[in-house]
PDB file of C-alpha atoms and ligand atoms in Angstrom:
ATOM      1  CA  UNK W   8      17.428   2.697  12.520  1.00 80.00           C
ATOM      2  CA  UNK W   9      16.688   0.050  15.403  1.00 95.00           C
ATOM      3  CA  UNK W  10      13.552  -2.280  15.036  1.00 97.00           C
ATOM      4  CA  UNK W  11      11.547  -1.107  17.399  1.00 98.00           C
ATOM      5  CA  UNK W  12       9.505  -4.449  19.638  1.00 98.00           C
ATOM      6  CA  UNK W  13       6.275  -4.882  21.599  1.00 98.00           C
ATOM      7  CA  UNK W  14       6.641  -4.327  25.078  1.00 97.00           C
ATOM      8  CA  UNK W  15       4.307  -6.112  28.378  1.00 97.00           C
ATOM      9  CA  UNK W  16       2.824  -8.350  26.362  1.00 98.00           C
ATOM     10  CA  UNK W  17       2.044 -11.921  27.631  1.00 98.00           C
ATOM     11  CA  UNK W  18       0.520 -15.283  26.056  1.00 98.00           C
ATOM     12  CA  UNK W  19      -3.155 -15.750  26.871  1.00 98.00           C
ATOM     13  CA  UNK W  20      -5.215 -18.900  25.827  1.00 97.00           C
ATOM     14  CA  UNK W  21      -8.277 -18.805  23.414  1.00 98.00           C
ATOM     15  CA  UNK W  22     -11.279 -20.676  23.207  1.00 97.00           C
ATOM     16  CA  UNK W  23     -10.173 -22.681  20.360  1.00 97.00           C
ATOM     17  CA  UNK W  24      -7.135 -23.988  22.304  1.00 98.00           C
ATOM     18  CA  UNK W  25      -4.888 -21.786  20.063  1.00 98.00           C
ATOM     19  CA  UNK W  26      -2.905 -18.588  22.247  1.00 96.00           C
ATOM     20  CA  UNK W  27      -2.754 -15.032  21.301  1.00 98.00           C
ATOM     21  CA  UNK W  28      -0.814 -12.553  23.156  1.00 98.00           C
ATOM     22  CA  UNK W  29      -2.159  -9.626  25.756  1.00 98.00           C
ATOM     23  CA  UNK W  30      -0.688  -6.618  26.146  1.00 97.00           C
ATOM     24  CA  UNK W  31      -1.324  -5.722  29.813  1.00 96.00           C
ATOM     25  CA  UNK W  32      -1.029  -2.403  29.489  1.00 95.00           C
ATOM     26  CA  UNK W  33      -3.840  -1.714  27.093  1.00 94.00           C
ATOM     27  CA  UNK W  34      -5.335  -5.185  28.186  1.00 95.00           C
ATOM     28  CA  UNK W  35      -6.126  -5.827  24.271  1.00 97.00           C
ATOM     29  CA  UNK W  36      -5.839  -9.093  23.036  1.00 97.00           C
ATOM     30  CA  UNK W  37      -4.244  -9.748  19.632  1.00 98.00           C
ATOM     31  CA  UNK W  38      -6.877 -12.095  18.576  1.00 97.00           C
ATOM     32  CA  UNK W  39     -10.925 -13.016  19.224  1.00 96.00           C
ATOM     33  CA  UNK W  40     -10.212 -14.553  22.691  1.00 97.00           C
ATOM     34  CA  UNK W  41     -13.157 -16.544  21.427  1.00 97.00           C
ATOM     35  CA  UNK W  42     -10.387 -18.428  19.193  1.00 98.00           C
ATOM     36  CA  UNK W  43      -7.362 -16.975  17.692  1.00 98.00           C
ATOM     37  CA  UNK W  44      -6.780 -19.540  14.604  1.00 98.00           C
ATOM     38  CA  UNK W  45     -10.868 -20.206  14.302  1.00 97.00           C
ATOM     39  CA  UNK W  46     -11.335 -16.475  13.863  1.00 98.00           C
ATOM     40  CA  UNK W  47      -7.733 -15.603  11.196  1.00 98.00           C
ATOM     41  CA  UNK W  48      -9.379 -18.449   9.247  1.00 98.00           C
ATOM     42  CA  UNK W  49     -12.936 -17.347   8.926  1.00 98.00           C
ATOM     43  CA  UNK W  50     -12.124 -13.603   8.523  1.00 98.00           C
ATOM     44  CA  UNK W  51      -8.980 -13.814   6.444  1.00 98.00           C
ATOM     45  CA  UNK W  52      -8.796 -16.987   5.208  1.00 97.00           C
ATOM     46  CA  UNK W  53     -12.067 -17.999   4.047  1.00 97.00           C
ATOM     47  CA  UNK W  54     -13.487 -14.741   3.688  1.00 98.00           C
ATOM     48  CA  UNK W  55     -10.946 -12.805   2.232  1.00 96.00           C
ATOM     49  CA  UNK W  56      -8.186 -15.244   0.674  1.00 95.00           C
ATOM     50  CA  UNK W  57     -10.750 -18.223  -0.965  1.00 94.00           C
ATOM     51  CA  UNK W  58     -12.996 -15.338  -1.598  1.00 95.00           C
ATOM     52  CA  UNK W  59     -10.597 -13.530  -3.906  1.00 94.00           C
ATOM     53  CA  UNK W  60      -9.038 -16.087  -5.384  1.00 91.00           C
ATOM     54  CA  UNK W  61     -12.441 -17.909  -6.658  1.00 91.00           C
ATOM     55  CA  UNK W  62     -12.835 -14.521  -8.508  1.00 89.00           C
ATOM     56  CA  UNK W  63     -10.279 -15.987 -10.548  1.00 85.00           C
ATOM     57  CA  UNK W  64      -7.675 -12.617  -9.609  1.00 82.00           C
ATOM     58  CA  UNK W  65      -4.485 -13.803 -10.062  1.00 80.00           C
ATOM     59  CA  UNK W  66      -1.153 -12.933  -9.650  1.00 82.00           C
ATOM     60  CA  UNK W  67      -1.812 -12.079  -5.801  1.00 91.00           C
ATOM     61  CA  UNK W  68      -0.713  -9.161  -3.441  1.00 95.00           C
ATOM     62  CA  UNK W  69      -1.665  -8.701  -0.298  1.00 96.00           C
ATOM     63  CA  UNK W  70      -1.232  -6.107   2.515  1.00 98.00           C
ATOM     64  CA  UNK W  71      -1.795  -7.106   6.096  1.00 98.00           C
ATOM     65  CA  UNK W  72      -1.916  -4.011   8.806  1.00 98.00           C
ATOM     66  CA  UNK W  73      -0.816  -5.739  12.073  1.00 98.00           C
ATOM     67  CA  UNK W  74       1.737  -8.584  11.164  1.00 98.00           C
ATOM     68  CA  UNK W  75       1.716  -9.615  14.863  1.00 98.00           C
ATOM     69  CA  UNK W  76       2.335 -13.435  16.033  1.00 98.00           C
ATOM     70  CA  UNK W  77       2.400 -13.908  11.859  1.00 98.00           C
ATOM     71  CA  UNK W  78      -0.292 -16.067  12.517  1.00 98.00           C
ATOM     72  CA  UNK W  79      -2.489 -14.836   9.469  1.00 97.00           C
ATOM     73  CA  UNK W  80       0.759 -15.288   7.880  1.00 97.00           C
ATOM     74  CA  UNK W  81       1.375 -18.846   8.203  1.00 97.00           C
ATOM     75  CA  UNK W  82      -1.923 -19.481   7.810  1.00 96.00           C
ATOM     76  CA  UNK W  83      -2.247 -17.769   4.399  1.00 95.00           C
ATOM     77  CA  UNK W  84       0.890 -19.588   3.325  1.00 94.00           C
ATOM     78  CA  UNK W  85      -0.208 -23.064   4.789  1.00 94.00           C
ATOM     79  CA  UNK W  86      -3.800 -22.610   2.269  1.00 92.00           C
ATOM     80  CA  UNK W  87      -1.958 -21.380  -0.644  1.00 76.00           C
ATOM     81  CA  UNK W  88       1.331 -23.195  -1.197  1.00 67.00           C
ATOM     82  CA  UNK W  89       1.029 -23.693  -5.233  1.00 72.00           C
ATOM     83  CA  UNK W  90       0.929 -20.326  -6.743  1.00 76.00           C
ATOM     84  CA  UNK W  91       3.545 -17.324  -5.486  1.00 77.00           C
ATOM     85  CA  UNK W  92       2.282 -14.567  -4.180  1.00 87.00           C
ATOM     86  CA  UNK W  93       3.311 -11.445  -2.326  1.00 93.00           C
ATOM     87  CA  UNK W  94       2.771 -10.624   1.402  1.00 96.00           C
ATOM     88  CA  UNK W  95       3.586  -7.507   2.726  1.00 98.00           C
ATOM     89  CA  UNK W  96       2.582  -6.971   6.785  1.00 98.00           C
ATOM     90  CA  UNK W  97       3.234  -3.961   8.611  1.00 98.00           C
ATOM     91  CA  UNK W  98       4.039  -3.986  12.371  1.00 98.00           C
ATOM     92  CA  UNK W  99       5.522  -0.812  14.037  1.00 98.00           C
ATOM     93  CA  UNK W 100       6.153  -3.162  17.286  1.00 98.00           C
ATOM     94  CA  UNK W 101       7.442  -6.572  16.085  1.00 98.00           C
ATOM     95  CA  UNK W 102       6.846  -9.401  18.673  1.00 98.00           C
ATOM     96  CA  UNK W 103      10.105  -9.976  20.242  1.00 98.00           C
ATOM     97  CA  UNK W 104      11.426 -13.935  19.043  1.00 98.00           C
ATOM     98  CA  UNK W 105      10.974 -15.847  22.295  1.00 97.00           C
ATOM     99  CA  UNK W 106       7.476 -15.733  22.031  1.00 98.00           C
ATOM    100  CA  UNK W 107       7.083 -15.859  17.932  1.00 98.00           C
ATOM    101  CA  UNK W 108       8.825 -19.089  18.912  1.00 98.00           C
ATOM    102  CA  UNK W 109       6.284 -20.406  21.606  1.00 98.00           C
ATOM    103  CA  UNK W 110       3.347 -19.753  19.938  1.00 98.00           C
ATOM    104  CA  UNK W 111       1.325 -22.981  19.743  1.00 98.00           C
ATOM    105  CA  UNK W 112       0.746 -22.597  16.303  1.00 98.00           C
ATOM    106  CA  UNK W 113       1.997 -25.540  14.714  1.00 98.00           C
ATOM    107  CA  UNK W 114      -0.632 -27.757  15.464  1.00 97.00           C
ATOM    108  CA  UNK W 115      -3.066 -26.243  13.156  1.00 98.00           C
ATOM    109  CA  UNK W 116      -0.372 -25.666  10.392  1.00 97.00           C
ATOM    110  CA  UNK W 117      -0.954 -28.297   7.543  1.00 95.00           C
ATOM    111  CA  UNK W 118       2.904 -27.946   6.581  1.00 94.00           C
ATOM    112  CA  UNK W 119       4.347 -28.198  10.079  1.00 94.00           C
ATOM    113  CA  UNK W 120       7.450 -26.520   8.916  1.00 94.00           C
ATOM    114  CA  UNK W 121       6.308 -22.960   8.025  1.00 95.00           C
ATOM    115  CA  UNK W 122       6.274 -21.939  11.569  1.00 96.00           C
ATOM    116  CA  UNK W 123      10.407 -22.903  11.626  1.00 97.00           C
ATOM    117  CA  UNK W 124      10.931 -21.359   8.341  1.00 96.00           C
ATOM    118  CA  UNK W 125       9.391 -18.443  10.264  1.00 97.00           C
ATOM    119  CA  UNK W 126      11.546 -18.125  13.210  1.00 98.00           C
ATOM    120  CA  UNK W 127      14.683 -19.090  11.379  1.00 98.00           C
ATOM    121  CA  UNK W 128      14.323 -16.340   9.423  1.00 98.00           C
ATOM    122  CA  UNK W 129      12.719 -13.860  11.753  1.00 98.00           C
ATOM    123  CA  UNK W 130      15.792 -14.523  14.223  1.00 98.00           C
ATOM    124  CA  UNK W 131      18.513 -14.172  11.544  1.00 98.00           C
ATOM    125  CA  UNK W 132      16.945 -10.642  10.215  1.00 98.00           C
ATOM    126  CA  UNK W 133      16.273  -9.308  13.310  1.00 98.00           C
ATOM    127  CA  UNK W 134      19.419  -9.896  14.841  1.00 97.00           C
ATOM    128  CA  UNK W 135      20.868  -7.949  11.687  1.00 97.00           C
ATOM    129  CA  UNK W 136      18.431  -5.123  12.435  1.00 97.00           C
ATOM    130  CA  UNK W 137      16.864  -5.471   8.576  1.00 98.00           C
ATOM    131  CA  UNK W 138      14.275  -3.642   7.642  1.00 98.00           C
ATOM    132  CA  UNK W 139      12.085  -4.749   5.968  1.00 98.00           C
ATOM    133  CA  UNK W 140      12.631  -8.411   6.299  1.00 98.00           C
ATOM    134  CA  UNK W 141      12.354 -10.790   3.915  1.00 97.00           C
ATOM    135  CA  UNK W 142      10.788 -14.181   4.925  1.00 96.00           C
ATOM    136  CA  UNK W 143      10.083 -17.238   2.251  1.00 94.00           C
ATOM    137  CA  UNK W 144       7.326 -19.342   3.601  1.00 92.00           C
ATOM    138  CA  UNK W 145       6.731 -21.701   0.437  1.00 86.00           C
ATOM    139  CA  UNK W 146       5.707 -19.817  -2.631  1.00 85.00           C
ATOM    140  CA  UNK W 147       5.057 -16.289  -0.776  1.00 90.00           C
ATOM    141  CA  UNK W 148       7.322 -14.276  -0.417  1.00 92.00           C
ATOM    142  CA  UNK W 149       6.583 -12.188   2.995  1.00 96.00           C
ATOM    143  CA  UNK W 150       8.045  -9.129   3.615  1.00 97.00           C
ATOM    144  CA  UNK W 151       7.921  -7.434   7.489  1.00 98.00           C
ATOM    145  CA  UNK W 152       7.899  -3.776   7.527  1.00 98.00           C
ATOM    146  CA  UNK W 153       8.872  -2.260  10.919  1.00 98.00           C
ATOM    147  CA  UNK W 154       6.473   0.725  10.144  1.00 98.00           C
ATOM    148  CA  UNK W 155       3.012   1.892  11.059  1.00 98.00           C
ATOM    149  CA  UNK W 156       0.272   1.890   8.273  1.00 98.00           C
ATOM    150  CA  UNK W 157       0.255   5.740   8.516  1.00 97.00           C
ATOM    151  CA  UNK W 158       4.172   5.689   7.719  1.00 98.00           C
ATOM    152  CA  UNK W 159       4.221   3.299   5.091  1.00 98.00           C
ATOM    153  CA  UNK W 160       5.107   4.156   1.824  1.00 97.00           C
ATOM    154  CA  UNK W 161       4.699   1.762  -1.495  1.00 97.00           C
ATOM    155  CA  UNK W 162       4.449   1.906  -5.075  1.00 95.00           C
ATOM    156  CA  UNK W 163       2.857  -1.378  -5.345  1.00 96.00           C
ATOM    157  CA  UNK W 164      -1.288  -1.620  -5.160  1.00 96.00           C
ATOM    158  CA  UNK W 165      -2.731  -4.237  -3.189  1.00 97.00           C
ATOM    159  CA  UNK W 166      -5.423  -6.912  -4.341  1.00 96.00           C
ATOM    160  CA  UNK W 167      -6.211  -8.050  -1.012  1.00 97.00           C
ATOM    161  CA  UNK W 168      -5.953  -6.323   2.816  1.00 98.00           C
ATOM    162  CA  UNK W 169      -5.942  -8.287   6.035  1.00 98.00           C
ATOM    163  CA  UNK W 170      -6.588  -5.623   8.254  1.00 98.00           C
ATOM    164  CA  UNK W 171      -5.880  -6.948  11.807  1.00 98.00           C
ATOM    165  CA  UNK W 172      -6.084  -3.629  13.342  1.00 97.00           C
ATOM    166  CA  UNK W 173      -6.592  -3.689  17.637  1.00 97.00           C
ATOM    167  CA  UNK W 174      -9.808  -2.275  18.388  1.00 95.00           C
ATOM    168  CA  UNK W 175     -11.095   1.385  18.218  1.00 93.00           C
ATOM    169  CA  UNK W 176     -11.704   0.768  21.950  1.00 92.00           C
ATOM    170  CA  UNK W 177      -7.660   0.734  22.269  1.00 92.00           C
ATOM    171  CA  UNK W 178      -6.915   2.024  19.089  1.00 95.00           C
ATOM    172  CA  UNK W 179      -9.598   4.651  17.792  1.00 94.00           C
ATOM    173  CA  UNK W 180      -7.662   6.213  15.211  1.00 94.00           C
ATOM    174  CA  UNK W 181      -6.932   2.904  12.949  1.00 96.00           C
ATOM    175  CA  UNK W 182     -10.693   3.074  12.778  1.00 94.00           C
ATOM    176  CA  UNK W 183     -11.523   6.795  11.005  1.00 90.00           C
ATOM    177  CA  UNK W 184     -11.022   8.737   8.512  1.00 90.00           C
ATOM    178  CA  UNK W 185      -7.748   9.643   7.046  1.00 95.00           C
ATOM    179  CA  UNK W 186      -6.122   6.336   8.289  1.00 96.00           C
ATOM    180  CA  UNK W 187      -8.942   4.146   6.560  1.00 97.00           C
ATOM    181  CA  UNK W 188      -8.367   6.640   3.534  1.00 97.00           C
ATOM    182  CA  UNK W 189      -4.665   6.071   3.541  1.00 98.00           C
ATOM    183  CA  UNK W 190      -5.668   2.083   3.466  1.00 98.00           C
ATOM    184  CA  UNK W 191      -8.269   2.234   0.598  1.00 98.00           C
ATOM    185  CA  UNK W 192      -4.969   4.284  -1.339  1.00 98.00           C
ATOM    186  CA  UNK W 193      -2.918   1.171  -1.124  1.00 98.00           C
ATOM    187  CA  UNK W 194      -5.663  -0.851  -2.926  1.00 97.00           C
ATOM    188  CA  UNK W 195      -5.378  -2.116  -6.309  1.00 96.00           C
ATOM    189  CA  UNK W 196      -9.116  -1.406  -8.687  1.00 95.00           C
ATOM    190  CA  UNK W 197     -11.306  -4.974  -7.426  1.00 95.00           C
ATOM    191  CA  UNK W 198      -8.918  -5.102  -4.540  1.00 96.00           C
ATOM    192  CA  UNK W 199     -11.183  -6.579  -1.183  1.00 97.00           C
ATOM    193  CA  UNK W 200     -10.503  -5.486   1.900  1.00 98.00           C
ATOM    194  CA  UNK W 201     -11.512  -7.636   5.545  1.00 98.00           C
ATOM    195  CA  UNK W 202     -11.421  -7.165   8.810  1.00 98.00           C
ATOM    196  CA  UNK W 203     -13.167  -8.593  11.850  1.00 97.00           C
ATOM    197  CA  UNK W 204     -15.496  -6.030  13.096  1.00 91.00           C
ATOM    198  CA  UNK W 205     -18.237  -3.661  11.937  1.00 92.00           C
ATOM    199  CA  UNK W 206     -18.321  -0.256  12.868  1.00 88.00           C
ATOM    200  CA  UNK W 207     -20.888   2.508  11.456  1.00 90.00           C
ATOM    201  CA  UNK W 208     -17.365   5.124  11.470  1.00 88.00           C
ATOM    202  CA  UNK W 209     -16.161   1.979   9.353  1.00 94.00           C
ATOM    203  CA  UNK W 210     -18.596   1.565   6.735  1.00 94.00           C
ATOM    204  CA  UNK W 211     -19.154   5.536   6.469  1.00 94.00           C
ATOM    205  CA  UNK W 212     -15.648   6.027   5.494  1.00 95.00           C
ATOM    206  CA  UNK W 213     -15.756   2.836   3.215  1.00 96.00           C
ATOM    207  CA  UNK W 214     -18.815   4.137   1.060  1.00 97.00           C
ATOM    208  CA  UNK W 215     -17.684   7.975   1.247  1.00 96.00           C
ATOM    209  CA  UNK W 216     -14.359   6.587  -0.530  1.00 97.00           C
ATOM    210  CA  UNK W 217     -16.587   4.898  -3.296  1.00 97.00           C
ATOM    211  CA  UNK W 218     -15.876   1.194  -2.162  1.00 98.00           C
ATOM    212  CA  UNK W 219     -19.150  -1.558  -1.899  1.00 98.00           C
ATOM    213  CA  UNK W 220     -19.206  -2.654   1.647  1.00 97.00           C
ATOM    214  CA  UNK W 221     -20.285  -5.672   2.880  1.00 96.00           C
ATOM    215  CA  UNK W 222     -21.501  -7.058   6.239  1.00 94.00           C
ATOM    216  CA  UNK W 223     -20.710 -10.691   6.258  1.00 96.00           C
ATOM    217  CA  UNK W 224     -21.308 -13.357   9.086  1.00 96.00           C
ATOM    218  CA  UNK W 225     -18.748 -12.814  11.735  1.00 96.00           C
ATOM    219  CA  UNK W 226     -15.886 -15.837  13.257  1.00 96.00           C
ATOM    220  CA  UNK W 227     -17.782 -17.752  16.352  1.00 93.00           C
ATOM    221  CA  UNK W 228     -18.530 -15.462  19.254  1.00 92.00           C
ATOM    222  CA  UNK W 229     -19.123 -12.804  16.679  1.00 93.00           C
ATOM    223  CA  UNK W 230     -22.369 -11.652  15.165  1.00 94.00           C
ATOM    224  CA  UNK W 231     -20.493  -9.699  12.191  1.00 96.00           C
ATOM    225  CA  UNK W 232     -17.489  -8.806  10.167  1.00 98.00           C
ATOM    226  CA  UNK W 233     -17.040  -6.477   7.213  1.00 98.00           C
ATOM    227  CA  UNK W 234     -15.560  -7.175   3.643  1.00 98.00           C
ATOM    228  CA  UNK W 235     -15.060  -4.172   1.498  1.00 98.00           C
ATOM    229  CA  UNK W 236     -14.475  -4.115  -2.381  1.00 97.00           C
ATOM    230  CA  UNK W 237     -13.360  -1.274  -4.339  1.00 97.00           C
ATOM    231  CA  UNK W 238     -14.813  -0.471  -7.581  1.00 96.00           C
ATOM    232  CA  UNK W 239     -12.450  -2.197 -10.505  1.00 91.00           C
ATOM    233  CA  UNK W 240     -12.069   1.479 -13.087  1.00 75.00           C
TER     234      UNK W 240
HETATM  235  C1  LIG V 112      -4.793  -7.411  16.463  1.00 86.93           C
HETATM  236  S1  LIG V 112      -3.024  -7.416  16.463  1.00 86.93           S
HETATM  237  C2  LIG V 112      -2.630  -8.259  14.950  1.00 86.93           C
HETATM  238  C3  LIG V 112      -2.504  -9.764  15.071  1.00 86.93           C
HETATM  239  C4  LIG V 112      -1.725 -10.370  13.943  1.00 86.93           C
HETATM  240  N1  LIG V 112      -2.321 -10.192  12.652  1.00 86.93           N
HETATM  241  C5  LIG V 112      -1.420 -11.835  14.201  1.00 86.93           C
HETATM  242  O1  LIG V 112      -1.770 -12.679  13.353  1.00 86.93           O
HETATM  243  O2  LIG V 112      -0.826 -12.115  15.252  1.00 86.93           O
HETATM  244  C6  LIG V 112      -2.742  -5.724  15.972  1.00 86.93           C
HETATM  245  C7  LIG V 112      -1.316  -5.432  15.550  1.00 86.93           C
HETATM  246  O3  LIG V 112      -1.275  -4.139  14.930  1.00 86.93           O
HETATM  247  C8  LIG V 112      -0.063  -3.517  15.297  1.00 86.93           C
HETATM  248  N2  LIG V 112      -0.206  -2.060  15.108  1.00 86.93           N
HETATM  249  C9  LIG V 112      -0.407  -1.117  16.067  1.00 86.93           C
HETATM  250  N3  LIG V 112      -0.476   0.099  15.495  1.00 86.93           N
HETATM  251  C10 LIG V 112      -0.316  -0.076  14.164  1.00 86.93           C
HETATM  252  C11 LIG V 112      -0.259   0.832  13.062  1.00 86.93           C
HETATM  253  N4  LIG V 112      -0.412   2.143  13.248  1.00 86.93           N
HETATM  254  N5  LIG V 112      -0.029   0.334  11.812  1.00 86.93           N
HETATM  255  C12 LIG V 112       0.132  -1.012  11.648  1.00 86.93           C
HETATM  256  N6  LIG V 112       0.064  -1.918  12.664  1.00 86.93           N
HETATM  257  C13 LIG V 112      -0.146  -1.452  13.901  1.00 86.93           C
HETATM  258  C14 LIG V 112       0.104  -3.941  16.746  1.00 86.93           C
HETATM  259  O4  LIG V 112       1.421  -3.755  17.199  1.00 86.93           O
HETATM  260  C15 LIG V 112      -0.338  -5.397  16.715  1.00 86.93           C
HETATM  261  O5  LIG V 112       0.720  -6.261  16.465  1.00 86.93           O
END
């Protein structure tokens, strides 16, 4: 099967400095346009990544919906270069490489040369069409599956889930019911789950499915974001 790419999609600049992409059809931005790296960091880094690891949960899977630029990628590899751990991201419309490439993301890597490792590898497996692909960024060990979240199929449970989503505004359905259900199935017993917004659908479907939700203070230029833990028997 082909890997299928994002089309009309463009680079806009964030507050922070750091871009994002637009696509100018649904005129959603991939990130806060507050701050693309200031808000991956808050809401997945710090919130969901330091949080779970200073639980002491170890080894460490996680499952990001909405692999994207691979920013929250590169960022989770740049915090946590000691242990291994596994990343699997799902992204039914990879970013084409020219613009993976010109990101400006490098600037706020610590280890300057994950974003290379990145596109070297992302070039060489998508010019061979493989799916997924298989990306070593330091110690994780990233995986890219060309699939939607509703599609996806895995044995493995997940400890921790970036989900980076667009919004219900453009994307409603990522939002409700059976697709948050499918989500919470993925997770492993005292897996956490972020994402940066708060909706009442949201937090309905998180409670209804037995997990403890939390509201938690959102990136800058955000009032909230939600973490979600499910119950560990
Ligand atoms: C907000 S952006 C994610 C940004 C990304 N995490 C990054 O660091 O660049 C949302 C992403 O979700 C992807 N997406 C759209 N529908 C999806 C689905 N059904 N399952 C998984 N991902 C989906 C989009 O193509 C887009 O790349």
């Amino acid at each position: 099967m082909k890997l299928k790419f994002a089309e009309n999609i463009a680079f806009y600049e964030t507050g922070d400095g750091s871009n994002t992409l637009i696509n100018k059809t649904t005129n959603e931005t991939y990130h806060s346009k507050h701050g693309a790296v200031q808000e991956s960091l808050h809401v997945f880094i710090k919130t969901g990544l330091e949080f779970i690891l200073s639980t002491g949960h170890r080894p460490l899977k996680i499952l990001e919906v909405g692999f994207g630029t691979g920013l929250n990628a590169m960022l989770t590899a740049d915090y946590n270069c000691i242990e291994p751990f596994i990343y699997h991201t799902l992204e039914p419309f990879l970013v084409p490489l020219d613009i993976i490439k010109n990101t400006n993301y490098t600037r706020y890597l610590k280890q300057k040369h994950l974003k290379d490792y990145l596109v070297d590898q992302y070039k060489k497996q998508t010019e061979q069409e493989l799916n997924p692909m298989t990306l070593y960024l330091g110690n994780c060990e990233l995986k890219v599956f060309n699939t939607s979240l509703e599609e996806f199929q895995s044995d493995l449970k997940y400890d921790l889930i970036f989900y980076d989503a667009f919004s219900r505004h453009s994307q409603q359905e990522m939002w409700e019911g059976e697709t948050i259900a499918k989500v919470v199935s993925l997770m492993a017993p005292g897996g956490v789950f972020v994402t940066y917004s708060v909706t009442g659908n949201l937090k309905r479907a998180m409670r209804d499915l037995g997990l403890e939700v939390e509201r938690m203070a959102g990136a800058p230029g955000k009032r909230e974001m939600l973490r979600a833990i499910k119950p560990k028997i």
